[in-house]
Amino acid sequence: MVIGVLGLQGDVREHLASLRCAGMEGRVVRTPADLAELSGLILPGGESTAISLLGEGGIFAALRGCVRDGFPLFGTCAGMVLLAAEVEGRDEPHLGAIDITVARNASGRQVDSFETELDVDGVGKKLCAVFIRAPFITRVGPGVRVLAEHEGVPVMAEQGNVLVASFHPELTEDPRIHRYFGAIAERHEQEVRRS
Ligand code: GLN
């Protein structure tokens, strides 16, 4: 199984290292052709405005197709902003893959970055979570399952094959969240094979 990492901007290398650490192969994705033969795609943290400016007119059109087809997608931080159905202060969502509203930079400025431990439903206890100018989830649609909260605010969620986190699992040595996404991708692969 090969998992792609959208490589337009942000912490691409860190996600590739985490995938390796979780026992999976990763590949950088920049063009629609790079999506061939992948089992899932990670949208990394970075700057969502920069990533969307680089992606519109190119890879984003193909990603909208992935969203329609239920292809496994995992967005961390800026990647979560790109996957949300609504972004506060913006008229249009970017990719609209998961029925949540997000507020950008809700955890504060760069200097307010922090680490904490979270229990993540279905993944495990005491996971180190790094928040850097993190978006918070301010609305959760009926089909969305919240997997983790920080001080009562949802910070990780899933809907179908789409997984999002406000924080950066790729900046820790803990492979559990990448493995969890790998399991989503594997389940999807089996469903496709059966149909
Ligand atoms: N604040 C950034 C954005 O909204 C995300 C920051 C990050 O990915 N660490 O794009």
Short mmCIF file of C-alpha atoms and ligand atoms in Angstrom, two decimals:
data_model
loop_
_atom_site.label_atom_id
_atom_site.label_comp_id
_atom_site.label_asym_id
_atom_site.label_seq_id
_atom_site.Cartn_x
_atom_site.Cartn_y
_atom_site.Cartn_z
CA MET A 1 0.00 0.00 0.00
CA VAL A 2 1.36 3.43 -0.95
CA ILE A 3 0.07 6.60 0.72
CA GLY A 4 0.57 9.95 -1.00
CA VAL A 5 1.54 13.20 0.69
CA LEU A 6 0.43 16.39 -1.05
CA GLY A 7 3.77 18.11 -1.67
CA LEU A 8 2.94 21.71 -2.59
CA GLN A 9 4.00 23.35 0.69
CA GLY A 10 4.30 22.43 4.37
CA ASP A 11 5.70 19.53 6.38
CA VAL A 12 5.80 16.95 3.60
CA ARG A 13 9.06 15.23 4.60
CA GLU A 14 7.84 14.78 8.18
CA HIS A 15 4.74 12.93 6.97
CA LEU A 16 6.86 10.70 4.72
CA ALA A 17 9.02 9.85 7.74
CA SER A 18 5.95 9.10 9.88
CA LEU A 19 4.55 6.80 7.19
CA ARG A 20 7.87 4.93 7.11
CA CYS A 21 7.79 4.71 10.88
CA ALA A 22 4.25 3.27 10.67
CA GLY A 23 5.46 0.62 8.19
CA MET A 24 3.96 2.19 5.06
CA GLU A 25 5.41 3.55 1.87
CA GLY A 26 4.84 7.25 1.12
CA ARG A 27 5.08 9.21 -2.11
CA VAL A 28 5.01 12.94 -2.84
CA VAL A 29 2.00 14.06 -4.90
CA ARG A 30 2.12 17.27 -6.93
CA THR A 31 0.16 16.53 -10.10
CA PRO A 32 -3.01 14.53 -10.89
CA ALA A 33 -0.84 11.81 -12.49
CA ASP A 34 0.93 11.29 -9.14
CA LEU A 35 -2.36 10.05 -7.66
CA ALA A 36 -2.25 6.82 -9.69
CA GLU A 37 -1.98 3.60 -7.66
CA LEU A 38 -2.28 5.33 -4.29
CA SER A 39 -4.40 3.98 -1.43
CA GLY A 40 -4.82 7.31 0.38
CA LEU A 41 -3.54 10.87 0.51
CA ILE A 42 -2.30 13.07 3.36
CA LEU A 43 -2.72 16.85 3.16
CA PRO A 44 0.00 18.24 5.43
CA GLY A 45 0.12 21.25 7.69
CA GLY A 46 1.68 24.46 6.46
CA GLU A 47 -0.23 27.46 5.19
CA SER A 48 -3.65 26.60 3.76
CA THR A 49 -3.79 29.80 1.68
CA ALA A 50 -0.44 29.02 0.04
CA ILE A 51 -1.33 25.36 -0.55
CA SER A 52 -4.67 26.26 -2.15
CA LEU A 53 -3.10 28.94 -4.37
CA LEU A 54 -0.58 26.38 -5.61
CA GLY A 55 -3.22 23.65 -6.02
CA GLU A 56 -6.09 25.47 -7.74
CA GLY A 57 -6.05 24.94 -11.47
CA GLY A 58 -3.98 21.78 -11.05
CA ILE A 59 -4.16 19.02 -8.50
CA PHE A 60 -7.21 20.42 -6.65
CA ALA A 61 -9.54 19.55 -9.56
CA ALA A 62 -8.40 15.93 -9.29
CA LEU A 63 -8.77 16.04 -5.49
CA ARG A 64 -12.41 17.14 -5.87
CA GLY A 65 -12.88 13.92 -7.85
CA CYS A 66 -11.24 11.99 -4.99
CA VAL A 67 -13.69 13.60 -2.54
CA ARG A 68 -16.67 12.55 -4.71
CA ASP A 69 -15.33 8.98 -4.95
CA GLY A 70 -14.80 8.55 -1.20
CA PHE A 71 -11.02 8.23 -1.57
CA PRO A 72 -9.23 8.13 1.84
CA LEU A 73 -7.93 11.59 2.79
CA PHE A 74 -6.16 12.74 5.95
CA GLY A 75 -5.69 16.47 6.64
CA THR A 76 -3.48 17.78 9.45
CA CYS A 77 -3.72 21.42 10.53
CA ALA A 78 -3.71 23.45 7.27
CA GLY A 79 -4.73 20.17 5.58
CA MET A 80 -7.80 20.07 7.82
CA VAL A 81 -8.68 23.64 6.72
CA LEU A 82 -8.50 22.45 3.09
CA LEU A 83 -10.82 19.47 3.74
CA ALA A 84 -13.46 21.29 5.84
CA ALA A 85 -16.93 21.97 4.39
CA GLU A 86 -16.85 25.49 5.89
CA VAL A 87 -14.04 27.83 6.89
CA GLU A 88 -15.05 30.78 9.06
CA GLY A 89 -14.58 34.07 7.20
CA ARG A 90 -14.46 32.41 3.77
CA ASP A 91 -17.38 32.24 1.32
CA GLU A 92 -16.32 29.00 -0.34
CA PRO A 93 -14.72 25.91 1.14
CA HIS A 94 -11.53 24.60 -0.49
CA LEU A 95 -12.29 20.89 -1.00
CA GLY A 96 -15.32 20.36 1.26
CA ALA A 97 -14.62 16.71 2.10
CA ILE A 98 -15.89 16.59 5.71
CA ASP A 99 -18.96 18.25 7.22
CA ILE A 100 -17.24 20.49 9.77
CA THR A 101 -16.67 24.23 10.19
CA VAL A 102 -13.20 25.36 11.20
CA ALA A 103 -11.79 28.59 12.60
CA ARG A 104 -8.26 29.20 11.34
CA ASN A 105 -5.45 30.06 13.76
CA ALA A 106 -7.84 29.55 16.69
CA SER A 107 -5.11 28.20 18.98
CA GLY A 108 -3.30 31.54 18.79
CA ARG A 109 -0.19 32.89 17.14
CA GLN A 110 3.01 30.99 16.28
CA VAL A 111 4.50 31.93 19.67
CA ASP A 112 1.47 30.38 21.39
CA SER A 113 2.28 26.93 19.95
CA PHE A 114 1.97 24.18 22.52
CA GLU A 115 2.15 20.45 23.11
CA THR A 116 -0.31 18.40 25.09
CA GLU A 117 -1.42 14.81 25.54
CA LEU A 118 -4.69 13.62 24.08
CA ASP A 119 -6.76 10.46 24.29
CA VAL A 120 -7.92 9.64 20.77
CA ASP A 121 -10.98 7.44 20.40
CA GLY A 122 -10.14 4.25 18.51
CA VAL A 123 -6.41 5.14 18.39
CA GLY A 124 -5.06 5.20 21.92
CA LYS A 125 -4.34 7.12 25.06
CA LYS A 126 -1.84 9.86 25.86
CA LEU A 127 -0.83 10.78 22.34
CA CYS A 128 1.49 13.76 22.10
CA ALA A 129 -0.27 16.51 20.11
CA VAL A 130 1.59 19.55 18.78
CA PHE A 131 -0.54 22.63 18.04
CA ILE A 132 0.94 25.36 15.80
CA ARG A 133 -1.45 28.17 14.86
CA ALA A 134 -3.99 25.40 14.84
CA PRO A 135 -7.49 25.56 13.41
CA PHE A 136 -10.24 24.43 15.78
CA ILE A 137 -13.44 22.68 14.79
CA THR A 138 -16.37 24.98 15.63
CA ARG A 139 -19.21 22.90 14.14
CA VAL A 140 -19.58 19.17 13.64
CA GLY A 141 -22.18 17.83 11.17
CA PRO A 142 -24.40 14.87 12.07
CA GLY A 143 -22.36 12.30 10.10
CA VAL A 144 -19.06 13.28 11.71
CA ARG A 145 -17.44 11.38 14.59
CA VAL A 146 -15.25 13.39 16.98
CA LEU A 147 -12.17 11.37 17.97
CA ALA A 148 -10.45 13.83 20.31
CA GLU A 149 -11.08 17.08 22.14
CA HIS A 150 -8.79 19.64 23.74
CA GLU A 151 -10.41 21.55 26.60
CA GLY A 152 -13.85 20.64 25.23
CA VAL A 153 -13.05 21.74 21.65
CA PRO A 154 -13.05 19.01 18.96
CA VAL A 155 -9.55 18.68 17.45
CA MET A 156 -9.76 15.38 15.57
CA ALA A 157 -12.66 13.94 13.61
CA GLU A 158 -13.65 11.55 10.85
CA GLN A 159 -16.45 11.05 8.37
CA GLY A 160 -16.41 8.06 6.04
CA ASN A 161 -12.85 7.79 4.73
CA VAL A 162 -11.88 11.36 5.65
CA LEU A 163 -9.79 11.99 8.76
CA VAL A 164 -8.75 15.42 10.10
CA ALA A 165 -6.63 16.68 12.99
CA SER A 166 -5.95 20.24 14.20
CA PHE A 167 -2.52 19.18 15.39
CA HIS A 168 0.65 17.60 13.90
CA PRO A 169 1.11 13.84 14.50
CA GLU A 170 4.01 13.96 11.99
CA LEU A 171 6.06 16.05 14.43
CA THR A 172 6.15 13.23 17.00
CA GLU A 173 7.73 9.78 16.98
CA ASP A 174 4.37 8.14 17.61
CA PRO A 175 3.11 6.24 14.53
CA ARG A 176 -0.34 5.40 15.91
CA ILE A 177 -2.34 8.07 14.05
CA HIS A 178 -0.66 7.32 10.71
CA ARG A 179 -1.40 3.63 11.31
CA TYR A 180 -5.03 4.50 12.00
CA PHE A 181 -5.20 6.28 8.63
CA GLY A 182 -3.47 3.29 7.02
CA ALA A 183 -6.29 1.09 8.35
CA ILE A 184 -8.90 3.42 6.76
CA ALA A 185 -7.02 3.19 3.45
CA GLU A 186 -6.78 -0.59 3.71
CA ARG A 187 -10.51 -0.94 4.46
CA HIS A 188 -11.31 1.23 1.42
CA GLU A 189 -8.99 -0.86 -0.75
CA GLN A 190 -10.81 -4.05 0.28
CA GLU A 191 -14.21 -2.46 -0.43
CA VAL A 192 -13.05 -1.42 -3.91
CA ARG A 193 -11.71 -4.94 -4.59
CA ARG A 194 -15.01 -6.52 -3.50
CA SER A 195 -17.19 -4.24 -5.65
N1 GLN B 1 -2.78 28.53 10.37
C1 GLN B 1 -2.44 27.74 9.24
C2 GLN B 1 -3.53 27.79 8.17
O1 GLN B 1 -4.66 28.05 8.46
C3 GLN B 1 -2.21 26.30 9.65
C4 GLN B 1 -0.99 26.18 10.50
C5 GLN B 1 -0.35 24.82 10.42
O2 GLN B 1 -0.62 24.03 9.54
N2 GLN B 1 0.53 24.59 11.36
O3 GLN B 1 -3.22 27.55 7.05
#
